[in-house]
mmCIF file of C-alpha atoms and ligand atoms in Angstrom:
data_model
loop_
_atom_site.group_PDB
_atom_site.id
_atom_site.type_symbol
_atom_site.label_atom_id
_atom_site.label_comp_id
_atom_site.label_asym_id
_atom_site.label_seq_id
_atom_site.Cartn_x
_atom_site.Cartn_y
_atom_site.Cartn_z
ATOM 1 C CA MET A 846 13.269 -0.779 26.033
ATOM 2 C CA ARG A 847 13.910 1.444 23.027
ATOM 3 C CA ILE A 848 12.474 4.954 22.873
ATOM 4 C CA TYR A 849 12.216 6.972 19.682
ATOM 5 C CA GLN A 850 11.665 10.691 20.110
ATOM 6 C CA GLU A 851 10.191 12.266 16.974
ATOM 7 C CA ALA A 852 9.632 15.921 16.187
ATOM 8 C CA ASP A 853 5.869 15.827 15.782
ATOM 9 C CA TYR A 854 2.792 13.687 15.143
ATOM 10 C CA GLU A 855 3.658 13.109 11.491
ATOM 11 C CA ALA A 856 7.179 11.908 12.254
ATOM 12 C CA MET A 857 5.867 9.719 15.083
ATOM 13 C CA SER A 858 3.360 8.147 12.690
ATOM 14 C CA ARG A 859 6.020 7.531 10.071
ATOM 15 C CA ARG A 860 8.365 5.878 12.571
ATOM 16 C CA ALA A 861 5.588 3.634 13.895
ATOM 17 C CA ALA A 862 4.552 2.711 10.347
ATOM 18 C CA ASN A 863 8.171 1.891 9.566
ATOM 19 C CA LEU A 864 8.400 -0.519 12.485
ATOM 20 C CA ILE A 865 5.080 -2.173 11.588
ATOM 21 C CA SER A 866 5.962 -2.513 7.901
ATOM 22 C CA ALA A 867 9.315 -4.051 8.846
ATOM 23 C CA GLU A 868 7.400 -6.724 10.760
ATOM 24 C CA VAL A 869 5.069 -7.396 7.806
ATOM 25 C CA ILE A 870 7.972 -7.587 5.351
ATOM 26 C CA ARG A 871 9.910 -9.924 7.638
ATOM 27 C CA ARG A 872 6.902 -12.127 8.342
ATOM 28 C CA PRO A 873 4.141 -11.704 5.706
ATOM 29 C CA ASP A 874 1.671 -13.827 7.701
ATOM 30 C CA CYS A 875 2.336 -12.093 11.008
ATOM 31 C CA VAL A 876 -0.319 -11.336 13.619
ATOM 32 C CA LEU A 877 -0.665 -7.622 14.280
ATOM 33 C CA GLY A 878 -2.384 -6.408 17.429
ATOM 34 C CA LEU A 879 -4.089 -3.139 16.523
ATOM 35 C CA ALA A 880 -5.397 -0.141 18.428
ATOM 36 C CA THR A 881 -7.932 2.623 17.917
ATOM 37 C CA GLY A 882 -8.090 6.228 19.124
ATOM 38 C CA SER A 883 -6.825 9.350 17.391
ATOM 39 C CA THR A 884 -3.126 8.532 17.888
ATOM 40 C CA PRO A 885 -2.776 5.621 15.399
ATOM 41 C CA ILE A 886 -4.700 7.301 12.553
ATOM 42 C CA GLY A 887 -1.512 8.782 11.028
ATOM 43 C CA THR A 888 0.254 5.432 11.318
ATOM 44 C CA TYR A 889 -2.580 3.703 9.442
ATOM 45 C CA LYS A 890 -2.526 6.440 6.771
ATOM 46 C CA GLN A 891 1.203 6.000 6.233
ATOM 47 C CA LEU A 892 0.920 2.206 6.052
ATOM 48 C CA THR A 893 -1.919 2.610 3.544
ATOM 49 C CA VAL A 894 0.242 4.796 1.278
ATOM 50 C CA TRP A 895 3.090 2.278 1.286
ATOM 51 C CA ASN A 896 0.706 -0.672 0.806
ATOM 52 C CA GLN A 897 -1.085 0.991 -2.133
ATOM 53 C CA ARG A 898 2.308 1.780 -3.662
ATOM 54 C CA GLY A 899 3.050 -1.952 -3.569
ATOM 55 C CA ASP A 900 5.917 -1.831 -1.070
ATOM 56 C CA PHE A 901 4.447 -4.741 0.899
ATOM 57 C CA SER A 902 1.220 -6.679 1.238
ATOM 58 C CA PHE A 903 -1.219 -7.366 4.056
ATOM 59 C CA LYS A 904 -2.794 -10.306 2.151
ATOM 60 C CA GLU A 905 -1.634 -12.919 4.642
ATOM 61 C CA VAL A 906 -1.609 -10.733 7.760
ATOM 62 C CA ARG A 907 -4.012 -11.489 10.610
ATOM 63 C CA THR A 908 -5.059 -8.729 12.986
ATOM 64 C CA VAL A 909 -6.532 -8.695 16.481
ATOM 65 C CA ASN A 910 -7.914 -5.483 17.895
ATOM 66 C CA LEU A 911 -7.659 -4.581 21.524
ATOM 67 C CA ASP A 912 -11.201 -3.634 22.345
ATOM 68 C CA GLU A 913 -14.751 -2.688 21.422
ATOM 69 C CA TYR A 914 -17.507 -0.676 23.067
ATOM 70 C CA LYS A 915 -20.226 -2.859 24.576
ATOM 71 C CA GLY A 916 -23.552 -2.268 22.857
ATOM 72 C CA LEU A 917 -22.320 -0.651 19.640
ATOM 73 C CA PRO A 918 -22.976 -2.462 16.349
ATOM 74 C CA PRO A 919 -20.137 -2.671 13.795
ATOM 75 C CA THR A 920 -22.031 -0.171 11.641
ATOM 76 C CA HIS A 921 -22.054 2.511 14.372
ATOM 77 C CA ASP A 922 -19.627 5.233 13.359
ATOM 78 C CA GLN A 923 -17.996 5.183 16.810
ATOM 79 C CA SER A 924 -17.603 1.419 17.032
ATOM 80 C CA TYR A 925 -14.038 0.238 16.828
ATOM 81 C CA ARG A 926 -14.883 -2.183 13.991
ATOM 82 C CA TYR A 927 -16.157 0.792 11.992
ATOM 83 C CA PHE A 928 -13.032 2.760 12.940
ATOM 84 C CA MET A 929 -10.741 -0.013 11.695
ATOM 85 C CA GLN A 930 -12.660 -0.423 8.429
ATOM 86 C CA THR A 931 -12.766 3.262 7.586
ATOM 87 C CA ASN A 932 -9.284 4.218 8.804
ATOM 88 C CA PHE A 933 -7.397 1.164 7.595
ATOM 89 C CA PHE A 934 -8.903 -2.116 6.380
ATOM 90 C CA ASP A 935 -11.037 -0.631 3.575
ATOM 91 C CA HIS A 936 -7.929 0.920 2.013
ATOM 92 C CA ILE A 937 -5.395 -1.919 2.121
ATOM 93 C CA ASP A 938 -5.171 -5.377 0.557
ATOM 94 C CA ILE A 939 -5.992 -7.277 3.759
ATOM 95 C CA ASP A 940 -8.546 -10.107 3.790
ATOM 96 C CA VAL A 941 -11.234 -8.771 6.150
ATOM 97 C CA ALA A 942 -11.978 -12.351 7.242
ATOM 98 C CA ASN A 943 -8.549 -12.294 8.893
ATOM 99 C CA THR A 944 -9.318 -9.205 10.975
ATOM 100 C CA TYR A 945 -10.746 -9.657 14.446
ATOM 101 C CA VAL A 946 -12.447 -7.203 16.810
ATOM 102 C CA PRO A 947 -14.460 -8.249 19.882
ATOM 103 C CA ASP A 948 -18.220 -8.341 19.223
ATOM 104 C CA GLY A 949 -19.769 -5.444 21.147
ATOM 105 C CA LEU A 950 -23.258 -6.810 20.511
ATOM 106 C CA ALA A 951 -22.693 -10.338 21.829
ATOM 107 C CA ALA A 952 -25.722 -11.558 23.787
ATOM 108 C CA ASP A 953 -23.364 -13.059 26.362
ATOM 109 C CA PRO A 954 -20.438 -10.622 26.691
ATOM 110 C CA ASP A 955 -18.523 -12.838 29.123
ATOM 111 C CA ALA A 956 -18.700 -15.754 26.686
ATOM 112 C CA GLU A 957 -17.563 -13.415 23.914
ATOM 113 C CA CYS A 958 -14.566 -12.396 26.038
ATOM 114 C CA ALA A 959 -13.646 -16.053 26.605
ATOM 115 C CA ARG A 960 -14.028 -16.746 22.865
ATOM 116 C CA TYR A 961 -11.833 -13.772 21.993
ATOM 117 C CA ASP A 962 -9.139 -14.815 24.454
ATOM 118 C CA GLU A 963 -9.097 -18.285 22.927
ATOM 119 C CA LEU A 964 -8.976 -16.814 19.415
ATOM 120 C CA VAL A 965 -5.935 -14.655 20.207
ATOM 121 C CA ARG A 966 -4.283 -17.631 21.888
ATOM 122 C CA SER A 967 -4.999 -19.873 18.883
ATOM 123 C CA LEU A 968 -3.360 -17.322 16.582
ATOM 124 C CA GLY A 969 -0.243 -17.549 18.756
ATOM 125 C CA TYR A 970 -0.654 -14.009 20.174
ATOM 126 C CA ALA A 971 0.486 -10.879 18.376
ATOM 127 C CA ASP A 972 3.915 -10.676 16.793
ATOM 128 C CA LEU A 973 3.617 -6.931 17.246
ATOM 129 C CA GLN A 974 1.042 -5.181 19.414
ATOM 130 C CA LEU A 975 0.379 -1.520 18.658
ATOM 131 C CA LEU A 976 -0.897 0.496 21.628
ATOM 132 C CA GLY A 977 -2.094 4.013 22.258
ATOM 133 C CA LEU A 978 -2.148 5.412 25.786
ATOM 134 C CA GLY A 979 -5.053 6.834 27.728
ATOM 135 C CA ARG A 980 -4.438 10.046 29.674
ATOM 136 C CA ASN A 981 -5.018 8.027 32.838
ATOM 137 C CA GLY A 982 -2.484 5.404 31.741
ATOM 138 C CA HIS A 983 -4.984 2.924 30.301
ATOM 139 C CA ILE A 984 -4.044 0.524 27.499
ATOM 140 C CA GLY A 985 -6.812 -0.979 25.400
ATOM 141 C CA PHE A 986 -9.579 -0.348 27.905
ATOM 142 C CA ASN A 987 -7.628 -1.696 30.885
ATOM 143 C CA GLU A 988 -8.505 1.115 33.242
ATOM 144 C CA PRO A 989 -6.634 2.063 36.434
ATOM 145 C CA CYS A 990 -7.767 -0.322 39.166
ATOM 146 C CA GLY A 991 -6.601 -2.379 42.119
ATOM 147 C CA SER A 992 -5.306 -5.395 40.239
ATOM 148 C CA TYR A 993 -4.400 -6.354 36.689
ATOM 149 C CA VAL A 994 -6.920 -8.464 34.792
ATOM 150 C CA LYS A 995 -5.156 -11.020 32.610
ATOM 151 C CA GLU A 996 -7.996 -12.175 30.368
ATOM 152 C CA THR A 997 -10.286 -10.392 27.911
ATOM 153 C CA HIS A 998 -13.052 -8.925 30.056
ATOM 154 C CA VAL A 999 -15.945 -6.513 30.292
ATOM 155 C CA VAL A 1000 -14.854 -3.282 31.897
ATOM 156 C CA ASP A 1001 -16.668 -0.261 33.341
ATOM 157 C CA LEU A 1002 -15.140 2.823 31.753
ATOM 158 C CA THR A 1003 -13.847 5.475 34.143
ATOM 159 C CA GLN A 1004 -15.276 8.981 34.071
ATOM 160 C CA SER A 1005 -11.922 10.265 32.800
ATOM 161 C CA THR A 1006 -12.084 7.925 29.777
ATOM 162 C CA ILE A 1007 -15.745 8.767 29.131
ATOM 163 C CA ASP A 1008 -14.855 12.468 29.207
ATOM 164 C CA ALA A 1009 -11.789 11.969 26.983
ATOM 165 C CA ASN A 1010 -13.776 9.998 24.392
ATOM 166 C CA ALA A 1011 -16.873 12.242 24.524
ATOM 167 C CA ARG A 1012 -15.334 14.349 21.735
ATOM 168 C CA PHE A 1013 -16.169 11.571 19.277
ATOM 169 C CA PHE A 1014 -19.844 11.354 20.298
ATOM 170 C CA ALA A 1015 -22.704 13.867 20.158
ATOM 171 C CA SER A 1016 -22.435 14.210 23.953
ATOM 172 C CA ALA A 1017 -20.805 12.505 26.960
ATOM 173 C CA ASP A 1018 -24.182 10.821 27.608
ATOM 174 C CA ASP A 1019 -23.811 8.907 24.336
ATOM 175 C CA VAL A 1020 -20.456 7.332 25.276
ATOM 176 C CA PRO A 1021 -21.019 3.670 26.184
ATOM 177 C CA ARG A 1022 -20.305 2.971 29.855
ATOM 178 C CA GLN A 1023 -18.753 -0.422 29.247
ATOM 179 C CA ALA A 1024 -16.368 -2.081 26.818
ATOM 180 C CA LEU A 1025 -14.854 -5.460 26.051
ATOM 181 C CA THR A 1026 -11.076 -5.330 26.254
ATOM 182 C CA MET A 1027 -8.174 -7.646 25.783
ATOM 183 C CA GLY A 1028 -6.572 -8.180 29.182
ATOM 184 C CA ILE A 1029 -3.021 -7.514 30.255
ATOM 185 C CA GLY A 1030 -2.128 -11.190 29.639
ATOM 186 C CA CYS A 1031 -2.679 -11.038 25.853
ATOM 187 C CA ILE A 1032 -0.945 -7.680 25.592
ATOM 188 C CA MET A 1033 2.104 -8.881 27.507
ATOM 189 C CA ALA A 1034 2.170 -12.137 25.474
ATOM 190 C CA ALA A 1035 2.830 -10.148 22.278
ATOM 191 C CA ARG A 1036 6.379 -10.665 21.062
ATOM 192 C CA ARG A 1037 6.906 -6.953 20.579
ATOM 193 C CA VAL A 1038 4.908 -4.023 21.952
ATOM 194 C CA LEU A 1039 4.899 -0.673 20.161
ATOM 195 C CA LEU A 1040 3.309 2.143 22.150
ATOM 196 C CA ILE A 1041 2.761 5.472 20.425
ATOM 197 C CA ALA A 1042 2.005 8.766 22.149
ATOM 198 C CA SER A 1043 1.552 12.289 20.880
ATOM 199 C CA GLY A 1044 0.919 15.649 22.478
ATOM 200 C CA ALA A 1045 1.573 17.420 25.757
ATOM 201 C CA ASP A 1046 -1.596 15.994 27.315
ATOM 202 C CA LYS A 1047 0.080 12.542 27.253
ATOM 203 C CA ALA A 1048 3.331 13.665 28.919
ATOM 204 C CA ASP A 1049 2.216 12.763 32.456
ATOM 205 C CA ALA A 1050 0.837 9.388 31.379
ATOM 206 C CA VAL A 1051 4.062 8.558 29.499
ATOM 207 C CA TYR A 1052 6.160 9.601 32.480
ATOM 208 C CA ASN A 1053 4.055 7.609 34.953
ATOM 209 C CA ALA A 1054 3.995 4.548 32.684
ATOM 210 C CA PHE A 1055 7.734 4.340 32.116
ATOM 211 C CA CYS A 1056 9.338 6.157 35.083
ATOM 212 C CA GLY A 1057 6.792 5.481 37.811
ATOM 213 C CA PRO A 1058 6.131 2.394 39.899
ATOM 214 C CA ILE A 1059 4.683 -0.701 38.219
ATOM 215 C CA THR A 1060 1.117 -0.638 39.437
ATOM 216 C CA PRO A 1061 -2.390 -1.387 38.123
ATOM 217 C CA ALA A 1062 -3.206 2.199 39.128
ATOM 218 C CA CYS A 1063 -1.290 3.060 35.925
ATOM 219 C CA PRO A 1064 -1.994 0.010 33.733
ATOM 220 C CA ALA A 1065 0.636 0.854 31.092
ATOM 221 C CA SER A 1066 3.378 0.693 33.733
ATOM 222 C CA ILE A 1067 3.427 -3.103 33.395
ATOM 223 C CA LEU A 1068 5.025 -2.591 29.983
ATOM 224 C CA GLN A 1069 8.269 -1.831 31.848
ATOM 225 C CA LEU A 1070 8.452 -5.613 32.311
ATOM 226 C CA HIS A 1071 8.069 -6.450 28.604
ATOM 227 C CA ASN A 1072 11.332 -7.610 27.068
ATOM 228 C CA ASP A 1073 10.743 -6.069 23.632
ATOM 229 C CA MET A 1074 9.084 -2.749 24.291
ATOM 230 C CA VAL A 1075 9.338 0.143 21.844
ATOM 231 C CA LEU A 1076 7.976 3.586 22.677
ATOM 232 C CA VAL A 1077 7.560 6.106 19.866
ATOM 233 C CA GLY A 1078 6.501 9.554 20.909
ATOM 234 C CA ASP A 1079 6.668 13.098 19.740
ATOM 235 C CA LYS A 1080 8.643 15.697 21.694
ATOM 236 C CA ALA A 1081 5.605 16.957 23.585
ATOM 237 C CA ALA A 1082 4.552 13.498 24.774
ATOM 238 C CA LEU A 1083 8.092 12.523 25.798
ATOM 239 C CA SER A 1084 8.957 15.870 27.401
ATOM 240 C CA LYS A 1085 8.739 14.674 31.017
ATOM 241 C CA LEU A 1086 10.670 11.449 30.309
ATOM 242 C CA VAL A 1087 13.446 13.408 28.640
ATOM 243 C CA ALA A 1088 13.479 15.998 31.433
ATOM 244 C CA ALA A 1089 13.955 13.104 33.873
ATOM 245 C CA GLY A 1090 17.109 12.087 31.980
ATOM 246 C CA VAL A 1091 15.785 8.961 30.231
ATOM 247 C CA ALA A 1092 17.869 8.156 27.122
ATOM 248 C CA VAL A 1093 16.041 8.349 23.801
ATOM 249 C CA CYS A 1094 16.983 7.769 20.142
ATOM 250 C CA GLY A 1095 16.452 10.568 17.668
HETATM 251 C C1 GLP B 1547 -9.346 4.691 23.772
HETATM 252 C C2 GLP B 1547 -8.843 3.326 23.339
HETATM 253 C C3 GLP B 1547 -7.358 3.159 23.614
HETATM 254 C C4 GLP B 1547 -6.611 4.388 23.165
HETATM 255 C C5 GLP B 1547 -7.075 5.587 23.951
HETATM 256 C C6 GLP B 1547 -6.308 6.862 23.648
HETATM 257 O O1 GLP B 1547 -9.851 4.739 25.054
HETATM 258 N N1 GLP B 1547 -9.555 2.258 23.944
HETATM 259 O O2 GLP B 1547 -6.888 1.993 22.959
HETATM 260 O O3 GLP B 1547 -5.213 4.197 23.339
HETATM 261 O O4 GLP B 1547 -8.443 5.770 23.659
HETATM 262 O O5 GLP B 1547 -6.908 7.514 22.573
HETATM 263 P P1 GLP B 1547 -6.276 8.724 21.796
HETATM 264 O O6 GLP B 1547 -5.227 8.107 20.926
HETATM 265 O O7 GLP B 1547 -7.392 9.305 21.006
HETATM 266 O O8 GLP B 1547 -5.709 9.652 22.787
#
């Protein structure tokens, strides 16, 4: 595992964008696994600048997103499809037909999960999977629980996630209670995983994920078993790892 410690959010975003652009330059038709949340916004902004400048193209890139709220239409300003369009896809030269997000409005959510799993499999899984990290250690919407779920599935969001994401909605009551999320199997099948974390409120989750026991009670801890895992964090997010003596670059 390689860990990059960056000074702040901006430097973290730039480093992550560097690693993603390297993948796109090396393999122009790569499959990128993408994430939502506030953490990757700076990464998407930086990639957009470089793409608009003509440094590289997303024309042949395919993307698979981790998750979507159940019940939100793509036009809802808190849906993850809307997030991806407004924060990234609308500003780069990607073919939107090659971008995939689970359908939160599917009449049969379980069938949609099975379809999505098959889609990701048929694309050969992600060459690079970008991940954020929930304060409770969740990745995608794989919440802390008793056992890992391998496949894309419908999940009940924990109160901690509802509270954390309430800031994006008018009130906590408006946060959907369920989501469709890629399972741990698809995430671990990615050839490279790039997890980004920023801010002191992620320090415990980062420490538990990478220094604690491997347990579904901290879903991200399974990433310790991935053979090409890159963690990029700012000083605040990595503070507990560094204090524990874990070696970092930068
Ligand atoms: C959501 C997403 C996750 C994301 C997490 C952290 O719950 N499903 O993919 O990593 O939030 O979000 P933030 O980056 O805003 O802290």
